[in-house]
């Protein structure tokens, strides 16, 4: 059984916790030693190999990590918590509980709620609900355009002052190049990224899966790779023109990965994230899992999946993010054409990433964890993702060798729409610490 | 007026198309001439008919209150016959080209045409097709030289000099002819110019203007002697370039709090028309201790008289 506790957010410095016998890993600095870590209130007070040699500080609670990996709390910088507006699919409470169960201590929500997050009042509502009901740090993007209509910019300055971490119109990408130029220009001044769900809506034209051999076989309408890559190419040119910071959400095609690689080589402020399903599954999965493998961008061909892995390995892709998209069964148990796009991902991100990237020996543990800690933190410029003195006491304790057969029905998320049903994975978060308190504990 | 004896030294021997090309001595001389008209305009008898018998045509392709009225008053006070033409009543609304209009008016032998036009460069094009003097009353986003000169006169009368002052120009620099003329004039006269605007309201390569750039108004305004606010064209800008008036005023509207960061005696200026609550708060705009907005209007008549005199007065 698992134990969940909501953080109190306001621990006093005399609330001390000593984590002993831990394999401390800080991906940014490269630290990888067996030692201890002390939190004081909601901050990390000290860490290192011998910090408890003189004894545990008086009054500190002791947690024996049994040699497991204690790393910075994971980030997932693309989630949908459906509140306000679709609370039957997910709420900030259930979504953040799902995050805690997956070892994720900070999330960035997408703004396609109902109403959309294009006004400071909606942003303030989400922050209030996160404070009252959340298990982890809940941050959020705001819309680029009013009503996500792609025409007029939102009050970006006021939204950043209210705490927006960046801007995106999510599933309704900005098609008007002039609006995109202005968004990148304005956000440059504000020091936040413009993130794009890169899709030319005219090219995807109502498609429901990848355009390729499988769509041909199944008689389903396809979404070509070019629908993603033409927008990424355009946006990179606009980022160069404006000097703005551009982030590609859930990159899915080999062509787009190559564009980002070249943009980085030219020194542009361009970053990208990839979702676990895009580096582990292909459109072949659609035959077996049908609507539970329908998401946007769609699962692509094997060459694209391999290109995503390659992009993660060489650093072209900075971050892993899940695009956690909860949907009730009624949205999925319909024909492929009209089923909702999206799958949940918070509770499977770490196990899938460790299994497919680390245990498969494609990437080092440090690099896999980097893509879920300081690198995504730097994309949205939040103070997170690092084990160091004075940093927030947000940590994840990972049992690298814990075998787990994924059972979506046991997810904390309100929705169970995952293609990873009965998939076996190795490695799992066994304790999640937010603001100096354990919010999730997986009991053996 | 003896300093005008050497009239040929002026950079605008025939026309006044812009501040570009004017030397500091030329500008100072215009201001000196205008000083005399300031006093004269405050007297009961304002006529000083040195240009009696000459004809001035005000040809305005854009709406105007201040510029057109003050050019008309300036001409009349100098004894000229002044005609006002607006686009609505001209043959341009019947499809005539700008050059045809220019040649038609030229055939009536005016001595001076004052032109305002929404397109940059249109005033120069017209000037190349007439024989009389042409005064630029504002062309597109290019120049508005008499505005810059009247601003300079206002500043000089308040501060004694322009040299060494720090002047912040804040707002829609991208579309402002007032900003371009003022930048040229202020730098020529030895002032330091700061531009304050969000990046989307700056032209493509603002660093080439030779000014200090600030996105943050609070930083840009700190320690300034003069704050020139520019009008936000809400009808054109809100939506495509500026998210909302609320956001614009929050970051770029001149209110008491932001004004307190400038020098204690900093002067607030605005070419008008002002948008209260958009780029300037009413309490600041109406504060006669700080706001020189109506002084600017008064100086406008004197400057335009000085320009007419310099361009049109026949040597005795």
XYZ file of C-alpha atoms in Angstrom:
760
model
C 0.000 0.000 0.000
C 1.070 3.512 -0.605
C 0.829 6.407 1.783
C 0.070 9.939 0.612
C 0.338 13.132 2.645
C -0.253 16.668 1.460
C 2.593 19.097 2.058
C 1.990 21.917 4.515
C 4.163 24.319 2.489
C 5.266 26.282 5.545
C 7.602 24.118 7.586
C 9.766 25.991 10.064
C 13.559 25.553 9.894
C 13.557 23.466 13.061
C 11.692 20.733 11.180
C 14.727 18.673 10.258
C 14.882 15.404 8.349
C 18.058 13.365 7.920
C 18.228 11.059 4.907
C 20.920 8.494 5.591
C 22.569 5.775 3.541
C 21.510 7.303 0.220
C 23.128 7.227 -3.192
C 23.045 10.969 -3.791
C 22.840 11.947 -7.439
C 22.767 15.526 -8.641
C 22.669 15.439 -12.439
C 23.773 19.043 -12.889
C 26.969 18.848 -10.841
C 27.640 15.185 -11.539
C 27.585 14.337 -7.842
C 27.129 10.573 -7.361
C 28.172 9.434 -3.866
C 26.812 7.414 -1.023
C 26.064 9.738 1.850
C 23.425 11.717 3.621
C 21.216 14.734 3.154
C 19.683 17.019 5.728
C 16.621 19.147 5.179
C 15.664 22.059 7.363
C 12.132 23.313 6.886
C 11.459 23.294 3.163
C 15.100 23.641 2.098
C 18.090 21.366 1.701
C 20.463 22.279 4.547
C 23.383 20.029 3.699
C 24.386 16.955 1.771
C 27.455 14.831 1.167
C 29.367 11.696 1.979
C 30.223 12.303 5.579
C 27.783 14.878 6.823
C 26.417 12.675 9.592
C 29.834 11.455 10.774
C 29.479 13.562 13.889
C 25.989 12.270 14.436
C 22.474 13.125 13.341
C 21.382 16.632 14.402
C 19.240 16.592 17.485
C 15.530 16.492 16.798
C 15.927 15.366 13.222
C 13.714 12.633 11.861
C 15.849 9.895 10.307
C 14.967 8.219 7.042
C 17.183 5.324 6.001
C 17.404 5.279 2.219
C 18.862 1.742 2.155
C 21.319 2.673 -0.569
C 18.662 3.775 -3.053
C 19.088 6.777 -5.344
C 18.134 10.115 -3.803
C 17.957 12.671 -6.588
C 16.317 16.047 -7.160
C 12.547 15.809 -7.355
C 11.490 15.116 -10.923
C 9.757 17.667 -13.115
C 7.118 17.027 -15.732
C 6.702 20.227 -17.646
C 3.707 19.170 -19.673
C 0.611 17.946 -17.870
C -3.135 18.514 -18.159
C -4.952 18.628 -14.833
C -8.338 19.502 -16.379
C -9.276 21.891 -13.579
C -11.212 24.071 -14.051
C -13.725 22.646 -16.444
C -13.304 18.872 -16.794
C -13.004 17.706 -13.230
C -14.513 14.345 -14.161
C -11.230 13.564 -15.959
C -8.727 14.950 -13.466
C -8.393 17.608 -10.800
C -5.401 19.442 -9.431
C -5.731 17.179 -6.402
C -5.813 13.856 -8.277
C -3.329 14.983 -10.912
C -0.801 16.121 -8.348
C -1.357 12.900 -6.391
C -0.544 11.007 -9.578
C 2.595 13.142 -9.895
C 3.643 12.324 -6.338
C 3.157 8.623 -7.049
C 5.439 8.959 -10.058
C 8.200 10.751 -8.149
C 7.361 14.079 -9.751
C 7.597 17.093 -7.444
C 6.958 19.943 -9.899
C 4.586 20.019 -12.830
C 3.781 22.650 -15.433
C 0.155 22.561 -16.530
C -1.058 23.300 -20.023
C -3.557 26.151 -20.316
C -6.313 24.338 -22.243
C -8.650 24.233 -19.273
C -12.233 25.466 -19.479
C -12.026 28.409 -19.394
C -8.540 28.546 -20.870
C -5.764 30.226 -18.889
C -5.646 33.512 -20.761
C -6.417 35.780 -17.835
C -4.780 36.371 -14.461
C -7.991 35.437 -12.648
C -7.842 31.848 -13.971
C -4.153 31.657 -13.121
C -4.833 32.881 -9.601
C -7.588 30.274 -9.244
C -5.220 27.465 -10.209
C -2.549 28.660 -7.802
C -5.133 28.840 -5.024
C -6.431 25.328 -5.742
C -2.869 24.009 -5.935
C -2.109 25.472 -2.528
C -5.294 24.079 -1.021
C -5.459 20.645 -2.636
C -2.129 19.867 -4.306
C 0.438 17.240 -3.410
C 3.298 18.739 -5.419
C 4.407 22.102 -6.835
C 1.896 23.026 -9.506
C 3.009 25.666 -11.978
C 1.303 26.567 -15.185
C 1.720 27.914 -18.647
C -0.670 30.577 -19.892
C -2.096 31.019 -23.373
C -0.246 32.883 -26.086
C -3.456 34.267 -27.523
C -6.750 35.371 -26.077
C -9.177 32.488 -26.030
C -6.494 30.394 -27.790
C -7.818 31.911 -30.979
C -4.346 32.610 -32.369
C -5.118 36.255 -33.097
C -4.437 38.624 -30.215
C -1.781 38.224 -27.528
C -2.835 37.652 -23.943
C -1.759 40.027 -21.191
C 1.591 38.259 -21.105
C 3.240 40.756 -18.776
C 0.519 40.569 -16.158
C 0.366 36.777 -16.491
C 4.113 36.452 -15.847
C 3.774 38.704 -12.809
C 1.038 36.328 -11.625
C 3.404 33.364 -12.008
C 2.962 31.937 -15.512
C 6.101 29.968 -16.450
C 5.687 30.364 -20.194
C 3.182 30.618 -22.993
C 1.584 28.117 -25.299
C -1.674 27.660 -27.135
C -1.135 23.919 -26.675
C -3.330 21.883 -28.979
C -4.284 24.927 -31.019
C -0.858 25.935 -32.287
C -0.325 29.487 -33.455
C -0.727 29.325 -37.212
C -0.336 33.057 -37.876
C 3.393 33.752 -38.220
C 3.010 37.404 -37.269
C 1.266 36.484 -34.011
C 4.059 33.992 -33.317
C 6.654 36.663 -34.031
C 5.004 39.082 -31.640
C 4.679 36.408 -28.954
C 8.385 35.567 -29.187
C 9.291 39.263 -29.214
C 7.222 40.123 -26.170
C 8.111 37.002 -24.170
C 11.807 37.674 -24.749
C 11.412 40.805 -22.645
C 9.541 38.831 -20.001
C 12.209 36.104 -19.834
C 9.887 33.141 -20.409
C 9.603 30.612 -23.253
C 7.010 30.360 -25.957
C 6.210 26.665 -26.229
C 4.588 25.238 -29.309
C 2.586 22.129 -29.933
C 4.047 22.082 -33.425
C 1.346 21.078 -35.828
C 0.202 22.611 -39.065
C -3.522 22.189 -38.608
C -4.114 22.436 -42.333
C -1.734 19.553 -43.000
C -3.012 17.309 -40.237
C -6.478 17.994 -41.559
C -8.517 15.897 -39.154
C -6.098 12.955 -39.060
C -6.246 10.610 -36.066
C -2.923 8.716 -36.262
C 0.452 8.771 -37.954
C 0.314 8.844 -41.744
C 2.107 5.722 -42.884
C 1.834 2.005 -43.496
C -0.368 1.376 -40.460
C -2.845 4.121 -41.301
C -2.947 2.768 -44.829
C -3.696 -0.701 -43.542
C -6.323 0.400 -41.024
C -7.965 2.896 -43.330
C -7.520 5.711 -40.849
C -6.785 9.300 -41.752
C -3.114 10.127 -41.206
C -1.153 13.072 -39.825
C 2.090 13.453 -41.822
C 5.466 14.131 -40.208
C 5.555 17.396 -42.119
C 2.669 18.772 -40.081
C 5.114 18.954 -37.178
C 8.359 19.773 -38.948
C 7.086 22.702 -41.039
C 5.964 24.505 -37.901
C 9.202 23.723 -36.040
C 11.170 25.053 -39.026
C 9.117 28.243 -39.180
C 9.285 28.825 -35.451
C 13.057 28.345 -35.346
C 13.410 31.027 -38.015
C 11.157 33.310 -35.976
C 13.175 32.592 -32.825
C 16.259 33.649 -34.751
C 14.543 36.812 -35.984
C 13.296 37.845 -32.562
C 15.896 36.453 -30.179
C 13.056 34.842 -28.243
C 13.150 31.558 -26.334
C 11.333 28.778 -28.190
C 10.432 25.377 -26.807
C 9.104 22.447 -28.819
C 6.543 20.474 -26.858
C 6.438 16.659 -27.239
C 8.641 16.408 -30.314
C 7.775 13.318 -32.373
C 9.499 13.295 -35.755
C 13.040 12.675 -36.991
C 12.819 15.801 -39.152
C 11.926 18.065 -36.227
C 14.712 16.599 -34.070
C 17.163 17.411 -36.821
C 15.866 20.992 -37.092
C 16.299 21.498 -33.347
C 19.789 19.999 -33.482
C 20.804 22.475 -36.171
C 19.162 25.402 -34.376
C 21.147 24.599 -31.238
C 24.325 24.399 -33.279
C 23.577 27.946 -34.482
C 23.312 29.090 -30.874
C 19.588 29.811 -30.851
C 17.513 29.685 -27.692
C 15.656 26.580 -28.805
C 14.801 23.605 -26.589
C 12.701 20.474 -26.978
C 11.038 17.848 -24.860
C 9.939 14.315 -25.721
C 7.268 12.117 -24.198
C 8.059 8.541 -23.095
C 5.533 7.092 -25.551
C 7.342 8.750 -28.445
C 10.644 7.062 -27.587
C 9.178 3.669 -26.693
C 6.194 3.062 -28.976
C 5.454 3.328 -32.694
C 2.280 3.490 -34.723
C 2.281 -0.324 -34.696
C 0.827 0.030 -31.199
C -2.332 1.529 -32.634
C -3.422 -1.881 -33.919
C -3.335 -3.424 -30.465
C -4.233 -0.549 -28.194
C -6.438 1.455 -30.538
C -7.703 4.650 -28.884
C -5.441 4.156 -25.842
C -2.545 4.830 -28.169
C -4.192 7.841 -29.814
C -2.470 11.057 -28.927
C -1.291 14.205 -30.648
C 1.338 14.241 -32.005
C 0.688 10.603 -32.877
C 2.964 7.618 -32.353
C 5.267 7.689 -35.365
C 7.345 5.222 -37.352
C 10.328 3.305 -35.995
C 12.822 5.692 -37.610
C 11.205 8.567 -35.718
C 11.229 6.670 -32.423
C 14.918 5.939 -32.943
C 15.563 9.605 -33.763
C 13.919 10.688 -30.499
C 16.198 8.319 -28.554
C 19.180 9.635 -30.481
C 18.097 13.203 -29.717
C 17.878 12.409 -26.017
C 21.296 10.747 -26.098
C 23.072 13.652 -27.798
C 21.269 16.362 -25.811
C 19.274 17.754 -28.730
C 16.176 16.919 -26.723
C 16.569 18.570 -23.344
C 13.753 17.098 -21.351
C 11.353 14.238 -20.890
C 7.767 15.345 -20.311
C 4.672 13.216 -20.437
C 1.861 15.332 -21.879
C -0.209 13.661 -19.112
C -3.653 13.861 -20.705
C -6.382 12.252 -18.628
C -9.574 11.187 -20.391
C -12.547 9.305 -19.057
C -13.451 5.987 -20.677
C -16.337 7.497 -22.585
C -13.916 9.750 -24.442
C -11.899 6.715 -25.526
C -14.398 3.892 -26.064
C -15.518 5.272 -29.401
C -14.234 4.872 -32.963
C -10.641 5.971 -33.502
C -11.643 8.976 -35.597
C -13.579 10.692 -32.849
C -11.744 9.465 -29.740
C -10.016 12.063 -27.577
C -6.275 12.575 -28.091
C -3.978 11.799 -25.195
C -2.786 9.363 -22.555
C -1.885 9.679 -18.885
C 1.817 9.550 -18.123
C 2.862 10.850 -14.716
C 3.049 7.489 -12.987
C 4.884 5.742 -15.818
C 7.410 8.422 -16.841
C 10.234 7.357 -14.557
C 9.823 3.561 -14.905
C 9.532 3.772 -18.702
C 12.483 6.162 -18.993
C 14.711 4.069 -16.717
C 13.784 0.842 -18.470
C 14.115 2.040 -22.048
C 17.030 4.432 -21.688
C 19.083 3.477 -18.627
C 18.632 -0.257 -18.167
C 18.934 -0.675 -21.929
C 22.322 1.046 -21.632
C 21.433 3.763 -24.120
C 22.053 6.554 -21.607
C 23.789 7.060 -18.289
C 21.683 7.367 -15.175
C 22.907 10.928 -14.774
C 21.727 11.904 -18.268
C 18.339 10.221 -17.892
C 17.745 12.005 -14.608
C 19.029 15.298 -16.037
C 16.213 15.186 -18.589
C 13.698 15.053 -15.745
C 15.350 17.454 -13.283
C 17.455 20.547 -13.869
C 17.080 20.619 -17.629
C 13.297 20.980 -17.683
C 13.595 23.344 -14.690
C 15.837 25.589 -16.767
C 13.438 25.591 -19.719
C 10.684 27.151 -17.598
C 13.101 28.991 -15.295
C 11.906 27.559 -11.987
C 14.033 26.998 -8.913
C 13.965 23.208 -8.921
C 15.771 20.114 -10.108
C 18.970 20.384 -8.097
C 20.410 18.758 -4.998
C 22.365 21.513 -3.329
C 22.470 23.552 -0.182
C 19.682 26.113 -0.062
C 17.668 24.457 -2.843
C 14.032 23.495 -2.240
C 13.769 20.208 -0.365
C 12.036 18.438 -3.245
C 13.548 14.982 -3.729
C 12.748 11.627 -5.217
C 13.976 8.333 -3.806
C 14.306 5.744 -6.548
C 14.661 1.997 -6.331
C 16.416 1.405 -9.633
C 15.702 -2.300 -9.682
C 12.114 -2.420 -8.525
C 10.189 -4.532 -11.011
C 6.702 -3.386 -11.711
C 3.924 -4.596 -13.973
C 2.052 -1.468 -14.924
C -1.592 -1.610 -13.901
C -3.448 1.533 -14.955
C -6.449 0.643 -12.815
C -4.239 1.239 -9.780
C -3.152 4.728 -10.926
C -3.799 7.648 -8.623
C -4.923 9.654 -11.629
C -8.669 9.830 -12.080
C -8.176 8.528 -15.601
C -6.671 5.217 -16.640
C -6.031 5.822 -20.339
C -2.584 4.315 -20.762
C -1.198 2.053 -23.495
C 1.307 0.615 -21.022
C -1.168 -1.813 -19.520
C 0.645 -4.965 -18.336
C 3.994 -3.596 -19.483
C 6.828 -4.631 -17.194
C 9.213 -1.915 -16.144
C 12.261 -1.743 -13.907
C 12.841 1.133 -11.523
C 10.330 3.178 -9.604
C 9.993 6.086 -7.201
C 9.548 4.731 -3.694
C 9.411 8.039 -1.837
C 8.582 11.547 -2.987
C 9.511 14.567 -0.879
C 7.986 18.007 -1.468
C 8.873 21.049 0.582
C 10.725 18.913 3.141
C 7.861 16.451 3.692
C 7.229 12.985 2.345
C 4.117 13.228 0.207
C 4.303 9.700 -1.216
C 5.726 6.520 0.233
C 5.556 3.209 -1.605
C 5.474 0.479 0.979
C 6.935 -2.823 -0.055
C 17.043 89.192 -35.831
C 20.489 89.950 -37.119
C 21.586 86.362 -36.700
C 19.244 85.560 -39.538
C 21.205 87.728 -41.917
C 23.244 84.719 -42.902
C 20.158 82.786 -43.880
C 22.004 80.718 -46.434
C 23.777 78.879 -43.654
C 20.542 77.096 -42.794
C 20.272 73.461 -43.729
C 16.814 74.152 -45.093
C 17.308 77.066 -47.426
C 14.017 76.429 -49.103
C 12.054 73.700 -47.331
C 11.774 72.273 -43.840
C 11.440 68.554 -44.496
C 13.071 67.184 -41.381
C 15.495 67.670 -38.522
C 18.016 65.437 -40.299
C 20.729 67.693 -41.692
C 20.131 70.592 -39.308
C 23.154 71.699 -37.321
C 23.022 72.721 -33.679
C 23.476 76.365 -34.676
C 20.502 76.191 -37.067
C 18.281 74.734 -34.370
C 19.391 77.290 -31.803
C 18.709 80.096 -34.264
C 15.146 78.863 -34.878
C 14.556 78.704 -31.149
C 15.918 82.235 -30.724
C 13.581 83.617 -33.381
C 10.645 81.768 -31.843
C 11.376 83.272 -28.409
C 10.393 86.665 -29.755
C 7.044 85.357 -30.956
C 6.240 83.773 -27.592
C 6.077 87.231 -26.004
C 4.289 88.754 -28.969
C 1.591 86.039 -28.892
C 0.801 86.897 -25.304
C 0.042 90.539 -26.207
C -3.365 91.787 -27.245
C -2.184 92.720 -30.734
C -0.641 89.542 -32.083
C -0.190 90.691 -35.691
C 3.290 91.117 -37.013
C 2.565 91.327 -40.699
C 6.041 90.713 -42.094
C 4.717 88.160 -44.598
C 1.773 90.260 -45.793
C 0.572 89.279 -49.238
C 2.073 85.797 -49.218
C -0.068 82.662 -49.512
C 0.118 79.545 -47.336
C -1.726 76.329 -48.124
C -2.200 73.789 -45.350
C -2.575 70.449 -47.111
C -3.521 67.814 -44.575
C -4.027 64.200 -45.541
C -4.474 63.214 -41.900
C -6.548 64.591 -39.052
C -4.900 67.221 -36.930
C -5.924 69.694 -34.262
C -2.718 71.191 -32.924
C -0.509 71.251 -35.975
C -3.023 72.558 -38.490
C -4.493 75.180 -36.161
C -1.135 76.460 -35.053
C 0.184 76.670 -38.624
C -2.960 78.589 -39.558
C -2.601 80.976 -36.632
C 1.119 81.369 -37.316
C 0.508 82.321 -40.931
C -2.319 84.705 -40.137
C -0.420 86.443 -37.367
C 2.368 87.063 -39.873
C -0.138 88.580 -42.310
C -0.405 85.679 -44.772
C -3.471 84.467 -46.602
C -4.014 80.950 -45.350
C -5.995 78.219 -47.097
C -6.808 74.896 -45.433
C -7.278 71.833 -47.588
C -8.250 68.473 -46.279
C -8.368 65.202 -48.164
C -12.105 64.855 -47.888
C -12.678 67.968 -50.011
C -9.749 67.577 -52.407
C -9.352 65.891 -55.764
C -7.323 63.147 -54.100
C -10.589 61.641 -53.075
C -11.379 61.588 -56.810
C -8.272 59.568 -57.588
C -5.751 62.327 -58.349
C -2.140 61.405 -57.644
C -0.079 63.238 -55.057
C 2.188 64.693 -57.757
C -0.774 65.961 -59.784
C -2.186 67.604 -56.684
C 1.200 69.203 -56.016
C 1.508 70.576 -59.545
C -2.068 71.851 -59.491
C -1.555 73.738 -56.272
C 1.832 74.969 -57.486
C 0.153 76.540 -60.510
C -1.793 78.797 -58.150
C 1.535 80.259 -57.021
C 1.428 79.783 -53.257
C 4.508 80.815 -51.273
C 4.343 77.952 -48.868
C 2.635 74.572 -48.549
C 2.410 72.831 -45.184
C 1.881 69.112 -45.713
C 0.880 66.286 -43.457
C 0.690 62.858 -45.026
C 0.251 59.328 -43.633
C 3.058 57.914 -45.786
C 6.729 58.340 -44.973
C 8.525 60.286 -47.709
C 5.385 61.731 -49.290
C 6.236 65.294 -48.237
C 9.626 65.130 -49.926
C 8.016 63.759 -53.088
C 5.621 66.687 -53.105
C 8.406 69.176 -52.442
C 10.261 67.936 -55.506
C 7.281 68.920 -57.657
C 6.566 72.487 -56.525
C 8.418 75.768 -56.643
C 7.354 77.155 -53.271
C 8.605 76.350 -49.790
C 7.325 73.105 -48.297
C 7.069 72.498 -44.562
C 6.704 68.968 -43.287
C 3.763 68.852 -40.894
C 4.403 65.162 -40.277
C 4.988 62.340 -42.783
C 4.133 58.796 -41.837
C 6.500 57.404 -39.227
C 9.374 59.478 -40.591
C 9.663 63.069 -39.334
C 7.698 65.824 -37.667
C 10.316 68.576 -37.467
C 8.194 71.430 -36.101
C 7.103 69.180 -33.215
C 10.712 68.476 -32.300
C 11.534 72.177 -32.506
C 8.611 73.198 -30.317
C 9.582 70.472 -27.843
C 13.109 71.859 -27.807
C 11.821 75.389 -27.173
C 9.655 74.103 -24.323
C 12.592 72.281 -22.750
C 14.963 75.219 -23.186
C 12.546 77.633 -21.546
C 12.110 75.267 -18.561
C 15.675 74.028 -18.182
C 17.719 76.809 -19.768
C 19.536 74.423 -22.103
C 19.227 71.059 -23.804
C 22.874 70.141 -23.498
C 23.587 67.510 -20.876
C 19.978 66.662 -20.161
C 18.725 63.077 -20.050
C 15.523 62.708 -22.003
C 13.362 59.570 -21.940
C 11.059 58.977 -24.890
C 8.510 56.389 -23.947
C 5.903 54.439 -25.864
C 5.227 53.575 -29.472
C 8.640 54.427 -30.914
C 7.994 52.083 -33.844
C 5.311 54.250 -35.407
C 6.330 57.657 -34.104
C 7.590 60.457 -36.355
C 7.741 62.620 -33.233
C 10.259 60.225 -31.711
C 12.457 60.157 -34.807
C 12.619 63.952 -35.123
C 13.172 64.383 -31.411
C 15.960 61.798 -31.284
C 17.801 63.635 -34.088
C 17.318 67.055 -32.528
C 18.094 66.119 -28.939
C 21.264 64.267 -29.860
C 22.378 67.153 -32.078
C 21.868 69.508 -29.151
C 23.935 67.373 -26.772
C 21.223 65.619 -24.783
C 21.262 61.918 -23.867
C 18.235 60.098 -25.213
C 16.689 56.984 -23.738
C 14.017 54.979 -25.511
C 11.554 53.077 -23.351
C 9.214 50.605 -25.010
C 8.320 46.930 -25.174
C 10.335 45.246 -27.951
C 7.371 45.000 -30.291
C 6.993 48.797 -30.231
C 10.608 49.409 -31.210
C 11.816 49.501 -34.824
C 13.857 46.633 -36.237
C 17.324 47.836 -35.236
C 16.783 50.346 -32.453
C 20.463 50.313 -31.499
C 21.213 52.169 -34.745
C 19.332 55.199 -33.417
C 22.165 55.934 -30.987
C 20.008 55.910 -27.870
C 19.965 53.919 -24.661
C 17.258 51.228 -24.795
C 15.030 50.146 -21.934
C 12.224 47.594 -21.877
C 11.625 48.388 -18.223
C 10.123 51.838 -17.755
C 11.063 52.065 -14.097
C 14.721 51.581 -14.989
C 14.548 53.819 -18.017
C 12.931 56.726 -16.256
C 15.346 56.740 -13.295
C 17.217 60.019 -13.049
C 15.701 61.586 -16.170
C 15.252 65.342 -16.630
C 12.557 65.045 -19.261
C 9.960 62.374 -19.900
C 8.354 62.504 -23.318
C 5.335 60.274 -23.522
C 4.066 59.143 -26.902
C 0.489 58.443 -27.771
C -0.463 54.793 -28.138
C -2.595 54.459 -31.236
C -5.088 52.270 -29.425
C -7.217 51.857 -32.531
C -4.276 50.246 -34.352
C -2.114 48.769 -31.621
C -4.314 47.113 -29.026
C -4.778 43.560 -30.174
C -1.992 42.895 -32.641
C 0.859 44.485 -30.672
C -0.354 45.413 -27.204
C -2.452 42.866 -25.296
C -4.625 45.371 -23.468
C -4.786 48.936 -22.230
C -4.703 47.595 -18.673
C -1.411 45.798 -19.328
C 0.073 48.724 -21.266
C -0.678 51.210 -18.529
C 0.650 48.836 -15.874
C 4.042 48.603 -17.556
C 4.296 51.762 -19.663
C 1.742 54.274 -18.388
C 3.212 57.316 -16.644
C 1.713 57.429 -13.178
C 2.836 59.040 -9.924
C 4.741 55.991 -8.823
C 6.852 55.771 -11.974
C 7.268 59.541 -12.185
C 8.723 59.527 -8.652
C 11.743 57.632 -10.013
C 12.752 60.488 -12.311
C 14.507 63.591 -11.057
C 12.350 65.577 -8.615
C 12.024 68.415 -11.127
C 11.599 66.189 -14.173
C 9.314 67.649 -16.798
C 6.507 65.628 -18.369
C 5.812 66.197 -22.048
C 3.432 64.734 -24.611
C 2.870 65.768 -28.229
C -0.852 65.195 -27.878
C -3.517 64.151 -28.243
C -3.189 62.357 -24.911
C -4.997 59.134 -24.045
C -5.768 59.438 -20.378
C -5.313 56.118 -18.587
C -3.486 54.586 -21.547
C -0.020 56.134 -21.678
C -0.441 58.802 -19.013
C -2.455 59.117 -15.828
C -4.799 62.077 -15.579
C -3.303 63.341 -12.346
C 0.134 63.521 -13.958
C -1.124 65.052 -17.191
C -3.021 67.749 -15.284
C -0.285 68.581 -12.761
C 0.793 72.080 -13.750
C 3.932 71.712 -11.623
C 5.167 68.783 -13.697
C 3.326 68.719 -17.006
C 4.433 70.948 -19.881
C 1.831 69.568 -22.280
C -0.021 72.861 -22.752
C 3.248 74.828 -22.858
C 4.156 72.666 -25.842
C 0.976 73.728 -27.619
C 1.742 77.396 -26.965
C 5.320 77.029 -28.204
C 3.956 75.364 -31.328
C 2.559 78.622 -32.680
C 5.772 80.539 -32.017
C 7.949 77.867 -33.621
C 5.793 77.784 -36.728
C 5.946 81.589 -37.003
C 9.718 81.374 -36.736
C 9.907 78.734 -39.463
C 7.624 80.741 -41.759
C 9.685 83.864 -41.180
C 12.986 82.100 -41.837
C 11.761 80.399 -45.001
C 9.644 83.174 -46.482
C 10.826 86.584 -45.341
C 12.327 88.429 -48.301
C 15.587 90.100 -47.459
C 15.064 93.797 -47.021
